[in-house]
C-alpha positions as a Markdown table, in Angstrom:
| # | Residue | x | y | z |
|---|---|---|---|---|
| 1 | Met | -9.0 | 3.7 | 8.4 |
| 2 | Lys | -6.1 | 5.6 | 6.9 |
| 3 | Thr | -4.2 | 5.8 | 3.6 |
| 4 | Leu | -1.1 | 3.7 | 3.0 |
| 5 | Asp | 1.2 | 6.7 | 3.0 |
| 6 | Gln | 0.1 | 7.2 | 6.7 |
| 7 | Ala | 1.1 | 3.7 | 7.8 |
| 8 | Glu | 4.1 | 3.4 | 10.0 |
| 9 | Ala | 7.2 | 1.4 | 9.0 |
| 10 | Gly | 7.0 | -2.1 | 10.5 |
| 11 | Ser | 3.2 | -2.2 | 10.5 |
| 12 | Arg | 1.0 | -4.7 | 8.8 |
| 13 | Val | -2.1 | -3.4 | 7.0 |
| 14 | Arg | -4.9 | -4.8 | 4.9 |
| 15 | Ile | -6.1 | -3.0 | 1.8 |
| 16 | Val | -9.7 | -1.9 | 2.2 |
| 17 | Arg | -10.1 | 0.1 | -1.1 |
| 18 | Val | -8.1 | 1.6 | -3.9 |
| 19 | Glu | -9.5 | 5.1 | -4.8 |
| 20 | Glu | -7.8 | 5.2 | -8.2 |
| 21 | Lys | -9.6 | 4.0 | -11.3 |
| 22 | Gly | -8.7 | 2.9 | -14.8 |
| 23 | Glu | -5.3 | 1.8 | -15.9 |
| 24 | Leu | -3.6 | 2.5 | -12.6 |
| 25 | Thr | -6.0 | 0.2 | -10.8 |
| 26 | Trp | -5.1 | -2.5 | -13.3 |
| 27 | Arg | -1.4 | -1.9 | -12.8 |
| 28 | Leu | -1.7 | -2.1 | -9.0 |
| 29 | Ala | -3.6 | -5.3 | -9.3 |
| 30 | Leu | -0.8 | -6.8 | -11.4 |
| 31 | Met | 1.5 | -6.0 | -8.5 |
| 32 | Gly | -0.8 | -7.7 | -6.0 |
| 33 | Leu | -2.3 | -4.5 | -4.6 |
| 34 | Thr | -5.9 | -5.4 | -4.4 |
| 35 | Lys | -8.7 | -5.3 | -1.8 |
| 36 | Asn | -8.0 | -7.5 | 1.2 |
| 37 | Thr | -4.3 | -7.9 | 0.4 |
| 38 | Ile | -2.1 | -7.8 | 3.5 |
| 39 | Leu | 1.1 | -5.7 | 3.3 |
| 40 | Glu | 4.0 | -5.1 | 5.6 |
| 41 | Val | 5.3 | -1.6 | 5.4 |
| 42 | Ile | 9.1 | -1.9 | 5.3 |
| 43 | His | 10.0 | 1.8 | 4.8 |
| 44 | Asn | 8.1 | 5.0 | 5.1 |
| 45 | Asp | 10.1 | 8.1 | 5.9 |
| 46 | Arg | 7.3 | 10.5 | 4.9 |
| 47 | Lys | 9.3 | 12.0 | 2.0 |
| 48 | Gly | 10.0 | 9.5 | -0.8 |
| 49 | Pro | 8.3 | 6.3 | -1.9 |
| 50 | Leu | 7.1 | 3.6 | 0.5 |
| 51 | Ile | 8.5 | 0.1 | 0.4 |
| 52 | Val | 6.1 | -2.6 | 1.2 |
| 53 | Ser | 6.3 | -6.4 | 1.3 |
| 54 | Ile | 3.6 | -8.5 | -0.4 |
| 55 | Asn | 4.0 | -12.3 | -0.1 |
| 56 | Gly | 7.8 | -11.9 | 0.3 |
| 57 | Ser | 8.3 | -9.5 | -2.6 |
| 58 | Lys | 9.3 | -5.9 | -2.0 |
| 59 | Ile | 7.6 | -3.2 | -4.0 |
| 60 | Ala | 8.2 | 0.6 | -4.0 |
| 61 | Ile | 5.1 | 2.7 | -4.2 |
| 62 | Gly | 5.1 | 6.5 | -4.8 |
| 63 | Arg | 3.5 | 8.7 | -2.2 |
| 64 | Lys | 0.7 | 10.0 | -4.5 |
| 65 | Ile | -0.4 | 6.4 | -5.3 |
| 66 | Ala | -0.1 | 5.3 | -1.7 |
| 67 | Ser | -2.4 | 8.2 | -0.7 |
| 68 | Ser | -5.1 | 6.7 | -2.8 |
| 69 | Ile | -5.0 | 3.3 | -1.1 |
| 70 | Leu | -7.1 | 3.0 | 2.0 |
| 71 | Val | -5.9 | 0.5 | 4.6 |
| 72 | Glu | -6.6 | -0.8 | 8.1 |
| 73 | Asp | -4.2 | -2.0 | 10.7 |
| 74 | Ile | -3.9 | -5.7 | 11.4 |
| 75 | Arg | -3.2 | -6.6 | 15.0 |
């Protein structure tokens, strides 16, 4: 397991757990970032925000938030 900010561009991952609590968890859920959601990492240059695709929609996620989302690779 790793955090979303460690995922490579082009990889597909499944959300295992979101470490954040409170309003941020609610906001992430509104964007579709919940347990068992499958994401494709479109862009991760290790500096700025990540861009992920969820069900065909692209979402930018800040590195701090991405570091609180635990994921596993999908093969």
